[in-house]
Amino acid sequence: MLTLFIRTIILYLVIFTIMRLLGKRQLSDLQPFDLVLTIIIANLAQAPLTNTGVPLFYGLMPMICVFLLEALAAFIARKSEKAHSFLCGRPSLVINRGAIVEDELKNIRLTISDLQALLRGKGARSISEVEYAIIETDGTLSVLFKSDKRPLTPEDMNMAPKQEVYPRLLIDNGEVRRDELRRAGLDDNWLSKPLAQLGIINPSDVFVALLDDSSTLYVQPKSGKMLSVNVSAPEN
């Protein structure tokens, strides 16, 4: 029992020291390569703790080797942009000048719904409010709002805010979201009219279509730019 207790203290101190030397304070700070190394270190510590027959050295030495490899990889990544991109990945520009970059979403396997959720976390009610959005290498989202959409408080403008409604996703990668149409009291016939005004006949040609509470339908054709058209107000 005493042996296990001492091993636990030693391994805790070694792992604590390694994590401090890595310079990462929380999970969101970890790059993919760092996260893999953290999992490996945790697994290496498991054997000496669960089996006292395994010499402590057999657990400590691999952890120290992994740490040294990580330090070497970090050094190389600082010296070479290609190595940095390989080990840590690269930021993904998912919204460029107000238009969703479809190829980047496919590359990082992110759906429109996922992107909307991330944007809501940044205070954006709609994709149409965003000029640029970047998925950083640690998975966080950086957002630059359009100049006329940057957040202002009602107090700044001496206004009483109205009840806000998040935009409805009516078309997602060519698929009509009929459940959202029904919730808004709309149907396919209604949707076809504003699409026709934008020169779009088939909804399958649309990458994303969003209806906001200001009676504006935002439509981005596949391999095209974001368009907008005023429509009749939906029922909520």
Coordinates of C-alpha atoms in Angstrom, one line a residue:
M1 CA 0.0 0.0 0.0
L2 CA 2.8 2.4 0.9
T3 CA 4.6 1.6 -2.4
L4 CA 1.4 2.4 -4.4
F5 CA 1.0 5.7 -2.4
I6 CA 4.6 6.7 -3.1
R7 CA 4.3 5.8 -6.8
T8 CA 1.1 7.8 -7.1
I9 CA 2.8 10.9 -5.7
I10 CA 5.9 10.5 -7.9
L11 CA 3.8 10.0 -11.1
Y12 CA 1.6 12.9 -10.2
L13 CA 4.6 15.2 -9.8
V14 CA 6.1 14.1 -13.0
I15 CA 2.9 14.5 -15.0
F16 CA 2.2 17.8 -13.4
T17 CA 5.7 19.0 -14.3
I18 CA 5.4 17.8 -17.9
M19 CA 2.0 19.5 -18.4
R20 CA 3.4 22.8 -16.9
L21 CA 6.4 22.6 -19.2
L22 CA 4.1 22.1 -22.2
G23 CA 2.6 25.5 -21.3
K24 CA -1.0 24.4 -21.7
R25 CA -3.4 25.6 -19.1
Q26 CA -6.6 24.1 -20.3
L27 CA -7.9 21.5 -22.8
S28 CA -9.0 24.2 -25.3
D29 CA -5.4 25.4 -25.6
L30 CA -4.2 22.0 -26.9
Q31 CA -3.4 21.5 -30.5
P32 CA -4.4 18.1 -32.0
F33 CA -0.7 16.9 -31.7
D34 CA -0.5 18.0 -28.0
L35 CA -3.8 16.3 -27.2
V36 CA -2.6 13.0 -28.6
L37 CA 0.6 13.3 -26.5
T38 CA -1.5 14.1 -23.4
I39 CA -3.5 10.9 -23.9
I40 CA -0.3 8.9 -24.4
I41 CA 1.2 10.2 -21.2
A42 CA -1.9 9.3 -19.3
N43 CA -1.9 5.8 -20.6
L44 CA 1.8 5.4 -19.8
A45 CA 1.2 6.4 -16.2
Q46 CA -1.5 3.8 -15.9
A47 CA 0.7 0.7 -16.0
P48 CA 2.9 1.5 -12.9
L49 CA -0.1 2.5 -10.9
T50 CA -2.3 -0.5 -11.6
N51 CA 0.5 -3.1 -11.5
T52 CA 3.1 -2.7 -8.8
G53 CA 5.1 -5.5 -10.4
V54 CA 6.0 -3.0 -13.2
P55 CA 9.1 -1.0 -12.3
L56 CA 8.4 2.7 -11.9
F57 CA 11.2 3.5 -14.2
Y58 CA 9.3 1.7 -17.1
G59 CA 6.5 4.3 -16.7
L60 CA 8.7 7.4 -16.1
M61 CA 11.2 6.8 -18.9
P62 CA 8.6 6.6 -21.8
M63 CA 6.8 9.7 -20.4
I64 CA 10.1 11.7 -20.4
C65 CA 10.8 10.5 -23.9
V66 CA 7.4 11.5 -25.2
F67 CA 7.9 15.0 -23.6
L68 CA 11.3 15.4 -25.3
L69 CA 9.7 14.4 -28.6
E70 CA 7.0 17.0 -28.1
A71 CA 9.6 19.6 -27.3
L72 CA 11.5 18.7 -30.4
A73 CA 8.3 18.8 -32.5
A74 CA 7.4 22.2 -31.1
F75 CA 10.8 23.6 -31.9
I76 CA 10.6 22.3 -35.5
A77 CA 7.1 23.8 -35.8
R78 CA 8.4 27.2 -34.7
K79 CA 11.1 27.1 -37.3
S80 CA 9.1 25.7 -40.3
E81 CA 5.6 26.8 -41.4
K82 CA 5.1 23.6 -43.3
A83 CA 6.0 21.6 -40.2
H84 CA 3.6 23.7 -38.1
S85 CA 0.8 23.1 -40.5
F86 CA 1.4 19.4 -40.5
L87 CA 1.6 19.0 -36.7
C88 CA -0.9 21.6 -35.6
G89 CA -3.1 22.1 -38.6
R90 CA -4.1 25.4 -40.1
P91 CA -6.9 27.8 -39.5
S92 CA -9.9 27.3 -41.7
L93 CA -11.6 30.4 -43.2
V94 CA -15.3 29.2 -43.2
I95 CA -16.9 32.6 -44.0
N96 CA -15.1 35.0 -46.4
R97 CA -16.6 38.4 -47.1
G98 CA -20.0 37.3 -45.9
A99 CA -20.1 34.1 -48.0
I100 CA -19.8 30.5 -46.6
V101 CA -16.7 28.7 -47.9
E102 CA -18.3 25.4 -48.8
D103 CA -15.1 23.6 -49.5
E104 CA -13.6 24.5 -46.1
L105 CA -16.7 23.2 -44.3
K106 CA -16.3 19.9 -46.2
N107 CA -12.6 19.7 -45.4
I108 CA -13.2 20.1 -41.6
R109 CA -16.4 18.1 -41.7
L110 CA -18.5 20.9 -40.3
T111 CA -22.2 21.2 -41.0
I112 CA -24.2 24.4 -41.4
S113 CA -26.0 23.7 -38.1
D114 CA -22.6 23.3 -36.4
L115 CA -21.5 26.6 -37.8
Q116 CA -24.7 28.3 -36.7
A117 CA -24.2 27.0 -33.2
L118 CA -20.6 28.3 -33.0
L119 CA -21.7 31.7 -34.3
R120 CA -24.5 31.9 -31.7
G121 CA -21.8 31.3 -29.1
K122 CA -20.1 34.5 -30.5
G123 CA -23.3 36.5 -30.4
A124 CA -24.1 36.3 -34.1
R125 CA -27.8 35.7 -34.8
S126 CA -27.3 35.0 -38.4
I127 CA -24.5 34.1 -40.8
S128 CA -25.5 37.3 -42.8
E129 CA -24.1 39.4 -39.9
V130 CA -20.6 38.0 -40.3
E131 CA -17.9 39.2 -42.6
Y132 CA -15.2 36.7 -41.7
A133 CA -15.2 33.5 -39.5
I134 CA -12.2 31.3 -38.9
I135 CA -12.0 27.9 -37.2
E136 CA -8.7 28.1 -35.3
T137 CA -6.4 25.1 -35.0
D138 CA -7.6 24.4 -31.4
G139 CA -11.2 24.3 -32.6
T140 CA -12.4 27.7 -31.4
L141 CA -14.2 30.2 -33.7
S142 CA -13.0 33.7 -34.4
V143 CA -15.5 36.1 -35.8
L144 CA -15.4 39.5 -37.4
F145 CA -18.8 41.1 -37.8
K146 CA -19.8 43.3 -40.7
S147 CA -19.3 47.0 -39.9
D148 CA -23.0 47.7 -39.6
K149 CA -23.7 44.5 -37.6
R150 CA -21.1 44.9 -34.8
P151 CA -22.8 44.5 -31.5
L152 CA -24.3 47.6 -29.8
T153 CA -26.2 47.6 -26.6
P154 CA -29.8 49.0 -26.6
E155 CA -28.6 51.4 -23.9
D156 CA -26.1 52.9 -26.3
M157 CA -28.9 53.8 -28.7
N158 CA -31.6 54.6 -26.1
M159 CA -33.8 51.9 -27.5
A160 CA -36.0 49.2 -26.1
P161 CA -35.1 45.9 -27.9
K162 CA -37.7 43.8 -29.5
Q163 CA -38.0 40.1 -29.1
E164 CA -35.4 38.4 -31.2
V165 CA -35.9 35.2 -33.2
Y166 CA -33.0 33.1 -34.5
P167 CA -33.0 32.6 -38.3
R168 CA -34.7 29.6 -39.7
L169 CA -32.5 27.2 -41.7
L170 CA -34.8 26.4 -44.7
I171 CA -32.3 24.8 -47.0
D172 CA -29.2 22.9 -45.9
N173 CA -26.8 21.7 -48.6
G174 CA -29.6 21.4 -51.2
E175 CA -32.1 19.7 -48.8
V176 CA -35.3 21.6 -48.0
R177 CA -35.9 21.6 -44.2
R178 CA -39.7 21.1 -44.4
D179 CA -39.9 20.9 -40.6
E180 CA -38.7 24.5 -40.4
L181 CA -41.0 25.5 -43.2
R182 CA -44.0 24.1 -41.2
R183 CA -42.9 25.8 -38.0
A184 CA -42.9 29.1 -39.9
G185 CA -46.3 28.4 -41.4
L186 CA -44.8 28.1 -44.9
D187 CA -44.5 25.5 -47.6
D188 CA -42.6 24.5 -50.7
N189 CA -44.7 26.8 -52.9
W190 CA -43.9 29.8 -50.8
L191 CA -40.2 29.0 -50.9
S192 CA -40.1 28.6 -54.7
K193 CA -41.2 32.2 -55.2
P194 CA -38.2 34.1 -53.6
L195 CA -35.8 31.5 -55.0
A196 CA -37.3 32.2 -58.5
Q197 CA -36.7 36.0 -57.9
L198 CA -33.0 35.1 -57.4
G199 CA -33.0 33.0 -60.6
I200 CA -32.9 29.7 -58.7
I201 CA -35.4 27.0 -60.0
N202 CA -34.2 23.9 -58.1
P203 CA -33.6 24.1 -54.3
S204 CA -31.0 21.4 -54.7
D205 CA -28.8 24.1 -56.3
V206 CA -28.8 26.0 -53.0
F207 CA -26.1 25.5 -50.4
V208 CA -27.9 27.3 -47.6
A209 CA -31.0 29.4 -47.2
L210 CA -31.9 31.3 -44.0
L211 CA -35.0 33.3 -43.1
D212 CA -34.6 35.9 -40.4
D213 CA -37.2 37.8 -38.4
S214 CA -36.8 40.9 -40.5
S215 CA -38.5 39.1 -43.4
T216 CA -35.3 38.7 -45.4
L217 CA -34.3 35.4 -47.0
Y218 CA -30.6 34.9 -47.3
V219 CA -29.6 32.4 -50.0
Q220 CA -26.2 31.1 -51.1
P221 CA -26.2 29.0 -54.2
K222 CA -23.6 26.3 -54.4
S223 CA -20.3 27.8 -55.5
G224 CA -21.8 31.2 -55.3
K225 CA -22.1 34.3 -53.1
M226 CA -24.7 35.1 -50.5
L227 CA -27.8 36.7 -51.9
S228 CA -30.8 38.2 -50.2
V229 CA -34.5 39.0 -51.0
N230 CA -37.3 40.5 -49.0
V231 CA -40.2 38.2 -48.4
S232 CA -43.5 38.3 -46.5
A233 CA -43.1 38.0 -42.8
P234 CA -43.3 34.4 -41.5
E235 CA -45.7 33.3 -38.8
N236 CA -44.0 32.4 -35.4

